[in-house]
Coordinates of C-alpha atoms and ligand atoms in Angstrom, one line a residue:
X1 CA -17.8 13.2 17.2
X2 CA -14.3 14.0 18.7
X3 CA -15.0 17.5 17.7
X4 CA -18.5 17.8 18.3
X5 CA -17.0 16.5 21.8
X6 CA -19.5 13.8 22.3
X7 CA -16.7 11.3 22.6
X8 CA -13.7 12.0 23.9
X9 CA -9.9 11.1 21.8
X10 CA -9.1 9.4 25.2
X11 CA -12.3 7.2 24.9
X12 CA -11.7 6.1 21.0
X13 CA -7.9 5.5 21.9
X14 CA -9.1 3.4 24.7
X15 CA -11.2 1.3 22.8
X16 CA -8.6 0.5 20.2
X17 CA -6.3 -0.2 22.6
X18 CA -8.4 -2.7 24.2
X19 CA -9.7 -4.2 21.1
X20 CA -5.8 -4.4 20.2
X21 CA -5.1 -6.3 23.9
X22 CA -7.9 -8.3 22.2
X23 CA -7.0 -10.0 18.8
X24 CA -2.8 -8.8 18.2
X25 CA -1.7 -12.2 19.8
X26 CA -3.9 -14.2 16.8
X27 CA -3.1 -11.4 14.3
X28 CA 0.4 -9.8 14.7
X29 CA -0.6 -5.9 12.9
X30 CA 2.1 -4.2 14.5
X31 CA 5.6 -5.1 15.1
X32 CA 6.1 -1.9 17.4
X33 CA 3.4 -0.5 19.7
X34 CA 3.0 3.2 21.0
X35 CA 0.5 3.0 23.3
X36 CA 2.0 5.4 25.8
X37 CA 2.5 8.3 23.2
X38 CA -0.8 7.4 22.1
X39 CA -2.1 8.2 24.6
X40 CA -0.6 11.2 25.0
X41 CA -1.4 12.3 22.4
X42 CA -5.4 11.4 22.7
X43 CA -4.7 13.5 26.0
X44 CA -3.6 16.5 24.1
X45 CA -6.2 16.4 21.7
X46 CA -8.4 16.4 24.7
X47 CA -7.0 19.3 26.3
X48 CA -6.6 21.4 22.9
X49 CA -10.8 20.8 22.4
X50 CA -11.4 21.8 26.1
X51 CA -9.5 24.8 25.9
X52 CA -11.4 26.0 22.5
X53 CA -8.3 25.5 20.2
X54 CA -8.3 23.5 17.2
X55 CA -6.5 20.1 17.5
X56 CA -6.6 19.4 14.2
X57 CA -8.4 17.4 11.4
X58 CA -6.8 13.9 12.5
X59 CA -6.7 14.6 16.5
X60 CA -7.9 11.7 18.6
X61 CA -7.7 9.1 14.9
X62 CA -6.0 6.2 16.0
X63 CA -3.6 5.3 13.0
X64 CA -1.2 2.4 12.4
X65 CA 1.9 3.5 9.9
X66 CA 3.5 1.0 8.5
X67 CA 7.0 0.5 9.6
X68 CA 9.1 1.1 6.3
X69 CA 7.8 5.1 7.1
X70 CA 10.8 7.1 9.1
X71 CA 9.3 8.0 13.1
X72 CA 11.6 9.9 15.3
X73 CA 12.6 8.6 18.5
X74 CA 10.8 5.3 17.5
X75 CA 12.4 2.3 15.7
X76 CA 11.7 1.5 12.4
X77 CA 12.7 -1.9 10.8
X78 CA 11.2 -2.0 7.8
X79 CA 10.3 -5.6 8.6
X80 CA 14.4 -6.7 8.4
X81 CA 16.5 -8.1 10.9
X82 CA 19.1 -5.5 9.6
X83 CA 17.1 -2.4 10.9
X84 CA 16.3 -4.3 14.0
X85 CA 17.2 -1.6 16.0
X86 CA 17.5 1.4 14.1
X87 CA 16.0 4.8 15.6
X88 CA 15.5 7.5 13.1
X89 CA 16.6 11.0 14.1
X90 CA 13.5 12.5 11.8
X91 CA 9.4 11.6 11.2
X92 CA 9.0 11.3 7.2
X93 CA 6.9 14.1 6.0
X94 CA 3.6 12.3 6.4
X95 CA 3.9 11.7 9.5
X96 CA 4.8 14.9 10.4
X97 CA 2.1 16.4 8.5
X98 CA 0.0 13.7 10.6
X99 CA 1.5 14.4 13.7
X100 CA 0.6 18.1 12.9
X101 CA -3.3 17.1 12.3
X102 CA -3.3 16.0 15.6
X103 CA -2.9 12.1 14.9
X104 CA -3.0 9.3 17.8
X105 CA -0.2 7.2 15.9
X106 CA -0.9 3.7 17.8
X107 CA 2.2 1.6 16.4
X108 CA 4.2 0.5 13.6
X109 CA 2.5 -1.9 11.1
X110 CA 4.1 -5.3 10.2
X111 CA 5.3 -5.6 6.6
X112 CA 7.0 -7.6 4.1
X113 CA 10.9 -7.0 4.5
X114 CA 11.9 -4.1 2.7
X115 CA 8.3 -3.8 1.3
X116 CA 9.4 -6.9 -1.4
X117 CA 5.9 -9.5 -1.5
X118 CA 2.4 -9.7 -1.4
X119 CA 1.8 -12.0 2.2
X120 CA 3.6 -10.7 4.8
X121 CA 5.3 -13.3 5.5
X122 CA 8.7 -12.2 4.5
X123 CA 8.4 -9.7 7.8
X124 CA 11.4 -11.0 10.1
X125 CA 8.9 -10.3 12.9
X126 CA 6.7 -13.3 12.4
X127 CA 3.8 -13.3 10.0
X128 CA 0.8 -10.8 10.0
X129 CA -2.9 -13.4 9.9
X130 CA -5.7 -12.1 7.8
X131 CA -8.5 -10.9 10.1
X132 CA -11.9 -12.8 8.4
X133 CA -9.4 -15.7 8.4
X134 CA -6.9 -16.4 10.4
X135 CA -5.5 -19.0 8.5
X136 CA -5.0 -17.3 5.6
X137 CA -2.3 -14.0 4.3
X138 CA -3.6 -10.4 4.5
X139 CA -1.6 -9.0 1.7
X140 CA 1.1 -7.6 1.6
X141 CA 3.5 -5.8 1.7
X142 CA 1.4 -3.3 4.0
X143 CA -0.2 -6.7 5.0
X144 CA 0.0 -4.9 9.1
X145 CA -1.6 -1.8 8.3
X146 CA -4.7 -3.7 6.6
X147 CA -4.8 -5.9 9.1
X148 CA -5.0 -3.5 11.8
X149 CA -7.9 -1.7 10.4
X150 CA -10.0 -4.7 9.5
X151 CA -9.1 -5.9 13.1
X152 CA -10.5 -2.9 14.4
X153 CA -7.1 -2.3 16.1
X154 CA -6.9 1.4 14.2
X155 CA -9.1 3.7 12.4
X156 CA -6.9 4.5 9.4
X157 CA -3.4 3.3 8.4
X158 CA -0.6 4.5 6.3
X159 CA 1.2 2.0 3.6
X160 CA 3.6 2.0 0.7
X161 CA 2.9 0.4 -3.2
X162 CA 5.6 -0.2 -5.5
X163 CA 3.7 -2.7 -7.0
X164 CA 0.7 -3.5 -5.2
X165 CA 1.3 -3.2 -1.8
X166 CA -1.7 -0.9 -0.7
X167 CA -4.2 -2.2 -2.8
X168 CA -4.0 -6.2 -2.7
X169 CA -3.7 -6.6 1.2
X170 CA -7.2 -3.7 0.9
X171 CA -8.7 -6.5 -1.0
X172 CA -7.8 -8.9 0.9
X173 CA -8.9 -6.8 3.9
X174 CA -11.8 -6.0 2.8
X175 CA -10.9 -2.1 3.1
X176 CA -10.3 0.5 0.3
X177 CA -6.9 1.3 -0.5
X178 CA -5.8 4.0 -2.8
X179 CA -1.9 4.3 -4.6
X180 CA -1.7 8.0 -5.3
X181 CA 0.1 9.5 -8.3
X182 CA 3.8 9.6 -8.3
X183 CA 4.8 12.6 -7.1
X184 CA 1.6 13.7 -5.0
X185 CA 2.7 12.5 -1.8
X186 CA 6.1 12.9 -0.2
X187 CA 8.6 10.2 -0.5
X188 CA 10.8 11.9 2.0
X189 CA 11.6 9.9 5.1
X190 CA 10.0 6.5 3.7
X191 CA 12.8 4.2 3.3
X192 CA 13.4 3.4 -0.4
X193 CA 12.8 0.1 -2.3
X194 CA 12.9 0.8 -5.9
X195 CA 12.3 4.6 -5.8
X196 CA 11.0 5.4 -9.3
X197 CA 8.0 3.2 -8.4
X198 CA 7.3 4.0 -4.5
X199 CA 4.3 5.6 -3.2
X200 CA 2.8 5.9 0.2
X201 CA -0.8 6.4 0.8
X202 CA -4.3 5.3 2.5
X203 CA -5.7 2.0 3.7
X204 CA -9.4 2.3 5.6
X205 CA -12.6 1.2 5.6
X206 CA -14.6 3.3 3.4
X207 CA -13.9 6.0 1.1
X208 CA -14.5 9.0 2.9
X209 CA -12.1 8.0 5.2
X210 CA -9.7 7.8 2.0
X211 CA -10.4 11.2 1.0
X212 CA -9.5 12.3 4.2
X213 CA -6.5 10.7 4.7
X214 CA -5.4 11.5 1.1
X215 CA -5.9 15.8 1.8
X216 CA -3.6 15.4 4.6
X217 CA -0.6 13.5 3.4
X218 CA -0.6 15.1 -0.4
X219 CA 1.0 18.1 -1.2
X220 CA 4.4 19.6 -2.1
X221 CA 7.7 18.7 -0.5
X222 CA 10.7 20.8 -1.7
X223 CA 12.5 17.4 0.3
X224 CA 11.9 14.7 -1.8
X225 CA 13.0 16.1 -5.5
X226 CA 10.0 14.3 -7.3
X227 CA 7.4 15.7 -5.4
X228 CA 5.2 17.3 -7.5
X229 CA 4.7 20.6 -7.0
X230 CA 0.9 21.0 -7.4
X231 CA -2.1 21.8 -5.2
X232 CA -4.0 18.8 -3.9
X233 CA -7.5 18.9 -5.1
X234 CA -10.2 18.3 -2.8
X235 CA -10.9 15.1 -2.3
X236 CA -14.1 15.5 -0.3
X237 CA -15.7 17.4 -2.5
X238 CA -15.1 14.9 -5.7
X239 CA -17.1 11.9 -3.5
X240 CA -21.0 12.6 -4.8
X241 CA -20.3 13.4 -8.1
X242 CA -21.6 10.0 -9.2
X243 CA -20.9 8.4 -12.9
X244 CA -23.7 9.3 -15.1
X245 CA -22.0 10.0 -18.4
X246 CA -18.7 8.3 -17.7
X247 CA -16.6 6.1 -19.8
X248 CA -15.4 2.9 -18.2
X249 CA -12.7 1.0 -20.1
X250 CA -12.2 -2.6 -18.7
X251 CA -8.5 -3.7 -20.5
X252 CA -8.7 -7.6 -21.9
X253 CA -4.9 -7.9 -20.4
X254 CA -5.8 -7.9 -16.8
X255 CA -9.0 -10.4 -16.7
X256 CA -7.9 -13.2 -18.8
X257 CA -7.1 -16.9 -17.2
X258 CA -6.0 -17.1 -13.3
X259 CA -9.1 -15.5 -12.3
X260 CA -11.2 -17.4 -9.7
X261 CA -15.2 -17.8 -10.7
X262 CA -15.7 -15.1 -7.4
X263 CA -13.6 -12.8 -8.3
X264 CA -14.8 -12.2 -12.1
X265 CA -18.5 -12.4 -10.6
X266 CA -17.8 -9.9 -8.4
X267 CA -15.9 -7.6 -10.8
X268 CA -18.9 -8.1 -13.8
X269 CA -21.6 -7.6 -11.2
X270 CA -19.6 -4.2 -10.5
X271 CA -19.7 -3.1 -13.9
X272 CA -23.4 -3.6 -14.3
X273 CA -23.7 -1.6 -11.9
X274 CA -22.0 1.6 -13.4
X275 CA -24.3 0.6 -16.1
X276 CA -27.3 0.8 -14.5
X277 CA -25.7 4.1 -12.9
X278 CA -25.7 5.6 -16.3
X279 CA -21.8 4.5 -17.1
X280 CA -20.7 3.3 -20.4
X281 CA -18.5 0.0 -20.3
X282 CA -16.2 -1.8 -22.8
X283 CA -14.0 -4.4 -22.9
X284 CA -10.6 -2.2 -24.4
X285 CA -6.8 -3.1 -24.9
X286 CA -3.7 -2.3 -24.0
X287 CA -1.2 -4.7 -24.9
X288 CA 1.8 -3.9 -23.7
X289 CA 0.7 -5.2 -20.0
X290 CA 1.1 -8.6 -20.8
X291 CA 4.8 -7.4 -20.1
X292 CA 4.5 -5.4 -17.3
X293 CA 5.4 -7.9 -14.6
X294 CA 8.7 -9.0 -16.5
X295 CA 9.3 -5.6 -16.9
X296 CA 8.7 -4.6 -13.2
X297 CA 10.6 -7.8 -12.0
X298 CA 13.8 -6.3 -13.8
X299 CA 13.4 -2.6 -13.0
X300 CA 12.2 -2.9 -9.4
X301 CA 14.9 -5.5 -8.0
X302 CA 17.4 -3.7 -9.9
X303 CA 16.6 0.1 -8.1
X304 CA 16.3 -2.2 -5.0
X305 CA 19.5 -3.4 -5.1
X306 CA 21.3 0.4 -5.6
X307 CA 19.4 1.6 -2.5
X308 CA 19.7 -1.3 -0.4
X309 CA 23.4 -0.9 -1.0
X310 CA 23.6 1.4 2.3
X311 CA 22.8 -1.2 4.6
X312 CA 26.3 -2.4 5.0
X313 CA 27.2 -2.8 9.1
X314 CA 28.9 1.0 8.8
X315 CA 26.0 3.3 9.4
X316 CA 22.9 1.8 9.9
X317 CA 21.7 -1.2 12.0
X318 CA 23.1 -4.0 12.2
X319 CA 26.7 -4.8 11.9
X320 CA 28.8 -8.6 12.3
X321 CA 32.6 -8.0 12.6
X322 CA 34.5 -9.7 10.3
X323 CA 38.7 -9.8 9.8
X324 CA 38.4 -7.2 7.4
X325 CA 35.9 -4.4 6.2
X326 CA 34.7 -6.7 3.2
X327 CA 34.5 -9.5 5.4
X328 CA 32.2 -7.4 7.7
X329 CA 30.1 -6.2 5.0
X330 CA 29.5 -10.2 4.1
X331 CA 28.3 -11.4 7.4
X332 CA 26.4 -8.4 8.0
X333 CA 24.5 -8.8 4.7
X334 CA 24.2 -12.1 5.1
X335 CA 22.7 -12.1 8.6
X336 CA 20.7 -9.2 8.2
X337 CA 18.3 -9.5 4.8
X338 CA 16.1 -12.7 4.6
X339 CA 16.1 -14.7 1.8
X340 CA 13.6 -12.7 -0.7
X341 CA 15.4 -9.6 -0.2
X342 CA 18.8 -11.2 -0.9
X343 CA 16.9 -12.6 -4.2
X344 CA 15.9 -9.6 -5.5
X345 CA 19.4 -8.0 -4.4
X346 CA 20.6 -10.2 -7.0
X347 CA 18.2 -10.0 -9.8
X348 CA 18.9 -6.6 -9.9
X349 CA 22.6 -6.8 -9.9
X350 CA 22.8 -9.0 -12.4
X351 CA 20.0 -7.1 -14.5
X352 CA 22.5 -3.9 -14.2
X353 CA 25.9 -5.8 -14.9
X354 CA 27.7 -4.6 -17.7
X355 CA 26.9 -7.0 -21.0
X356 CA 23.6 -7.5 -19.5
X357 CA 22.4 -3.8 -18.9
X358 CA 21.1 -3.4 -22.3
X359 CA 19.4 -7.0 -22.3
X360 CA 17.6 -6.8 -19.6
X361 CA 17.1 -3.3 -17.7
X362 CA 17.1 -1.6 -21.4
X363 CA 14.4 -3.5 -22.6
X364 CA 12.4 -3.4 -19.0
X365 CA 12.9 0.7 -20.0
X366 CA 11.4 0.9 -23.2
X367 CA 8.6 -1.9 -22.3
X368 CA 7.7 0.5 -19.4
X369 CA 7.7 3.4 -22.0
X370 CA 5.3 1.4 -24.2
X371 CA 3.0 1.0 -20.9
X372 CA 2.9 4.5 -20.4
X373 CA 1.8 5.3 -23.8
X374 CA -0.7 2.5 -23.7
X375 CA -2.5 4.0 -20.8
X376 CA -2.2 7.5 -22.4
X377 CA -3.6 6.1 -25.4
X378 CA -6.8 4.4 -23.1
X379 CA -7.6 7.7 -21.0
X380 CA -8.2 9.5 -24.0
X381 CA -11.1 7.3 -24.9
X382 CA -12.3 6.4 -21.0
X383 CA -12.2 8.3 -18.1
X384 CA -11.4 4.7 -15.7
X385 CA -10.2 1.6 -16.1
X386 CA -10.9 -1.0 -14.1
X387 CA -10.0 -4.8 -13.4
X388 CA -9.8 -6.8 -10.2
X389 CA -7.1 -5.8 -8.0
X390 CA -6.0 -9.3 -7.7
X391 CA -6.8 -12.8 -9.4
X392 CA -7.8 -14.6 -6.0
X393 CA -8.7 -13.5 -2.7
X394 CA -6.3 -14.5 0.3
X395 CA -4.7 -17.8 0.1
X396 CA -3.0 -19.7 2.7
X397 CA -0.8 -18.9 5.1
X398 CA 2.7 -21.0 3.3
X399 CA 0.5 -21.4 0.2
X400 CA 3.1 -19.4 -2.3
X401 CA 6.6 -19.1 0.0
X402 CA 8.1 -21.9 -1.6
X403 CA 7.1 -20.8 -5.0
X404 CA 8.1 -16.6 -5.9
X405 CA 7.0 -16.5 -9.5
X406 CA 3.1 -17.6 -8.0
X407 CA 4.2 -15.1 -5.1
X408 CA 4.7 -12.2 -7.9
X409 CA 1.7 -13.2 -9.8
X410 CA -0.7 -11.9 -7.2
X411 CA 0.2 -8.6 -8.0
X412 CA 0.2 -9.1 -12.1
X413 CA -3.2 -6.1 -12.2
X414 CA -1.8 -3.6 -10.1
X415 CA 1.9 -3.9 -11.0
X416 CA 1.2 -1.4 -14.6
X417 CA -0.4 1.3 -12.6
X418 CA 2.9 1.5 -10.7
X419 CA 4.8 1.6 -13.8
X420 CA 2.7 4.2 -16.0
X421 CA 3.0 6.2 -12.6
X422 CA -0.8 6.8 -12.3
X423 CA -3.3 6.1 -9.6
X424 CA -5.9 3.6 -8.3
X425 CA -8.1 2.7 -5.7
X426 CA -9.2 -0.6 -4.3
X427 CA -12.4 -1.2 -3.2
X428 CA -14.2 -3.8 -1.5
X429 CA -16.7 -5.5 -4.2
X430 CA -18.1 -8.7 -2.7
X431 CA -17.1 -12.4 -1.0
X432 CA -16.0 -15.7 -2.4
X433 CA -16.4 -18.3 0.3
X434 CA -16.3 -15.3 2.9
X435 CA -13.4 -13.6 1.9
X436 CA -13.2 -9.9 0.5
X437 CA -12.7 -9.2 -3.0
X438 CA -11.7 -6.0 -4.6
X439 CA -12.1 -4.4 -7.4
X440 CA -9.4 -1.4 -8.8
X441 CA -10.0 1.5 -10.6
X442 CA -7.5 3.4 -12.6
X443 CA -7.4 6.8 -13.5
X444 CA -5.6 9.6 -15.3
X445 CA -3.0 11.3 -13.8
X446 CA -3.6 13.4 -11.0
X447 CA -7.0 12.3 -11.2
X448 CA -7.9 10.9 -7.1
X449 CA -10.7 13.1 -7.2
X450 CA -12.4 11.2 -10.5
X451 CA -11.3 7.4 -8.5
X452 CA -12.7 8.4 -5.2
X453 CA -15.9 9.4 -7.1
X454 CA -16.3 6.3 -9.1
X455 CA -15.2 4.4 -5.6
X456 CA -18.0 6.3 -3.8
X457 CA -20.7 5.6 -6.5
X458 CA -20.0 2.0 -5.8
X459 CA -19.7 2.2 -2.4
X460 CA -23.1 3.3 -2.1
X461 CA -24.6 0.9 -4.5
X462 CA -23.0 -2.3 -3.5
X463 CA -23.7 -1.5 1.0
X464 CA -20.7 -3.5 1.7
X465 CA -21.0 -3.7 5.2
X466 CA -19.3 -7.7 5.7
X467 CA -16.8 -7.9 9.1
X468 CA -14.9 -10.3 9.9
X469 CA -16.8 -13.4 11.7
X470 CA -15.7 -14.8 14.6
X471 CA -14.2 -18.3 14.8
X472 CA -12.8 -18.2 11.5
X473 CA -11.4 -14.6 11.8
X474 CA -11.7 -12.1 14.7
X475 CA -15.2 -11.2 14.9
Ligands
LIG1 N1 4.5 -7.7 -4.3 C1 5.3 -6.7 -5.1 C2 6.8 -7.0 -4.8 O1 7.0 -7.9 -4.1 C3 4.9 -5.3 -4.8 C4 5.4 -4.9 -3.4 C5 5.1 -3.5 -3.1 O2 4.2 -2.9 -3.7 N2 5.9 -2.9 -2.2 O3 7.6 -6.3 -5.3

């Protein structure tokens, strides 16, 4: 419509920005705003149209991008006390490739600190409140940037998975989320947690959207060395395809106990209906993921705690003088990361101690070896997996922050497709007692195009069309 010029980019960014003068006091999406470069932006788009030039694919989109993501000129905190006040002096490559499409970037999404939970409750900025209820967790880590988007306070958003962290707070949201395959989208500028595992990609509300967002972010970057250098497919073009004729493997590892009575209704009804869409389905294997979240719980922390060496009171953020430099470094650490970051800090540095190396980050190494080959092994036979993409919907707000190993265990399904390096999608496939429920879909590498078609299958079949209520959420 912003094209067509029947609405105008200043119009849609208004109305955002209203709805966001609306519901951020009760939900907290965004720890930075930008409405005045927002607007700007909008503005330009505006002009570009009028004048009979192109503004590009995105121009006029509000977009929230979550704050672990690099944006020049504009802080970027990563959720931490430690990057309170650190301005980047570059945009990471997607958002320069957005900026490029014309985007209306409205703010900087909350997050868990350092992109380590599944709540967002870690954030050093306060919590982020699940919009269909407001006393419960959207996810996390991107827990902002689905929050946002359910709230109606952007059109699309930009997050990060390592384990999880697009595709539970989707779920929760009730919004698709998609992790792409490692190496399709640019890593450059998005501030590391455990960087064999990191991906960013999109969170909206239906899967066109996705599509969308997914062309303009993937693609080659000569700066970040594990970009892979391949052309994008197209995305759009993969959405009608349907699944007559496909193979849909459901593994035994990822539905067993822990799942609430919604959430496997929700995930069987699903399947029937790939079966009534001419899709075959069987209940497979693949055992190595009962190991996958001991494995990731060793490999992750201990990446995390190499690249969060750097935040040490000398170059970036904060710093608390001390008598000498160690002492500095101390009270800087100390002050700066909250209390899960510091945990996983030292997981991982102990997982990587000499005498212990072997032990523990050895063995995480070959288990996530035997994952890979388990999943190599299944898209031989099917052309998806799928599971849900988390046991429960959203629990309480202080339900799990006393308690990490129930914390971790929300993200036990999507933690192997981080691993095995492959991608999935979330999708929104039902309510328990009102609250979204997703399911995810797993596909071969470099496959988006065969998810988003699976995803659009069901998208069509199932109508979700649930919003948040008001009273219990932001209606
Ligand atoms: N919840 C998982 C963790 O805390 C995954 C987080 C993520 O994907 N960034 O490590």
């Amino acid at each position: 419509m912003i094209r067509r010029r029947e609405v105008s980019a200043l119009e849609v960014f208004r109305a955002v920005r209203d709805r966001i003068e609306e519901v951020e006091r009760k939900v907290n999406s965004y720890i930075t705003l930008t409405l005045e470069a927002a607007e700007e932006a909008a503005r330009a788009a505006d002009d570009r149209l009028a004048a009979g030039e192109d503004p590009g694919v995105a121009a006029g989109i509000p977009l929230a991008v979550k704050d672990v993501l690099c944006t020049k000129g504009i802080r970027t905190t990563c959720g931490s006390r430690i990057l309170e006040n650190y301005v980047p002096v570059y945009d990471a490559t997607v958002v320069s490739r957005l900026k490029r499409a014309g985007m209306t970037m409205m703010g900087k999404a909350n997050m868990d600190e350092f992109a380590m939970g599944s709540s967002t409750e870690n954030s050093a900025f306060g919590p982020t409140r699940n919009p269909w209820d407001l006393g419960r967790v959207p996810g996390g880590s991107s827990g902002g940037s689905a929050a946002a988007v359910a709230a109606g306070e952007a059109i699309w958003a930009l997050g990060s998975d390592t384990g999880g962290s697009i595709r539970q707070p989707a779920s929760f949201c009730g919004l698709v989320g998609l992790k792409p395959t490692y190496g399709l989208v640019s890593r450059y500028g998005l501030v590391a947690f455990a960087s064999s595992l990191d991906q960013v990609g999109p969170i909206t509300r239906n899967v066109r959207d996705c599509a969308l967002l997914l062309a303009l972010i993937a693609g080659h970057d000569p700066r970040d060395s594990t970009s892979l250098n391949v052309e994008p497919s197209d995305y759009l073009a993969a959405l009608d395809g349907g699944v007559r004729g496909m193979r849909i493997g459901v593994p035994r590892e990822l539905v067993q106990e822990g799942l609430t009575p919604g959430v496997r209704k929700a995930m069987e009804r699903s399947l029937e209906i790939f079966q009534e869409l001419g899709a075959e389905v069987e209940e497979t294997t693949l055992p190595h993921l009962d190991y996958a979240l001991s494995a990731y719980y060793i490999i992750a922390p201990a990446e995390a705690s190499s690249n969060l060496a750097r935040y040490d009171g000398v170059r970036y953020g904060l710093r608390v003088e001390g008598k000498d430099m160690l002492e500095m470094y101390g009270k800087t650490r100390a002050k700066g990361f909250g209390a899960e970051v510091k945990r996983r800090i030292m997981l991982g540095t102990y997982a990587l101690s000499a005498g212990y190396y072997e032990a523990y980050y050895g063995q995480a190494q070959k288990i996530r070896t035997l994952i890979v080959e388990d999943f190599r092994r299944a898209f031989q036979r099917y052309d998806v997996l799928v599971s849900p993409t988390s046991p429960t919907p959203a629990f309480a707000l202080g339900e799990k922050v006393e308690d990490p190993l129930a914390m971790y265990l929300s993200d036990v399904c999507t933690i192997p497709v981080n691993l095995a390096g492959i991608p999935a999608i979330s999708m929104p496939c039902g309510l328990e007692d009102g609250l979204p429920v997703g399911l995810q879909i797993m596909g071969r590498v470099l496959e988006e195009t065969t998810l988003l078609r699976v995803a659009s299958a069901l998208e069509v079949a199932i109508g979700f069309r649930e919003r948040p209520k008001a009273g219990r959420g932001v209606g």
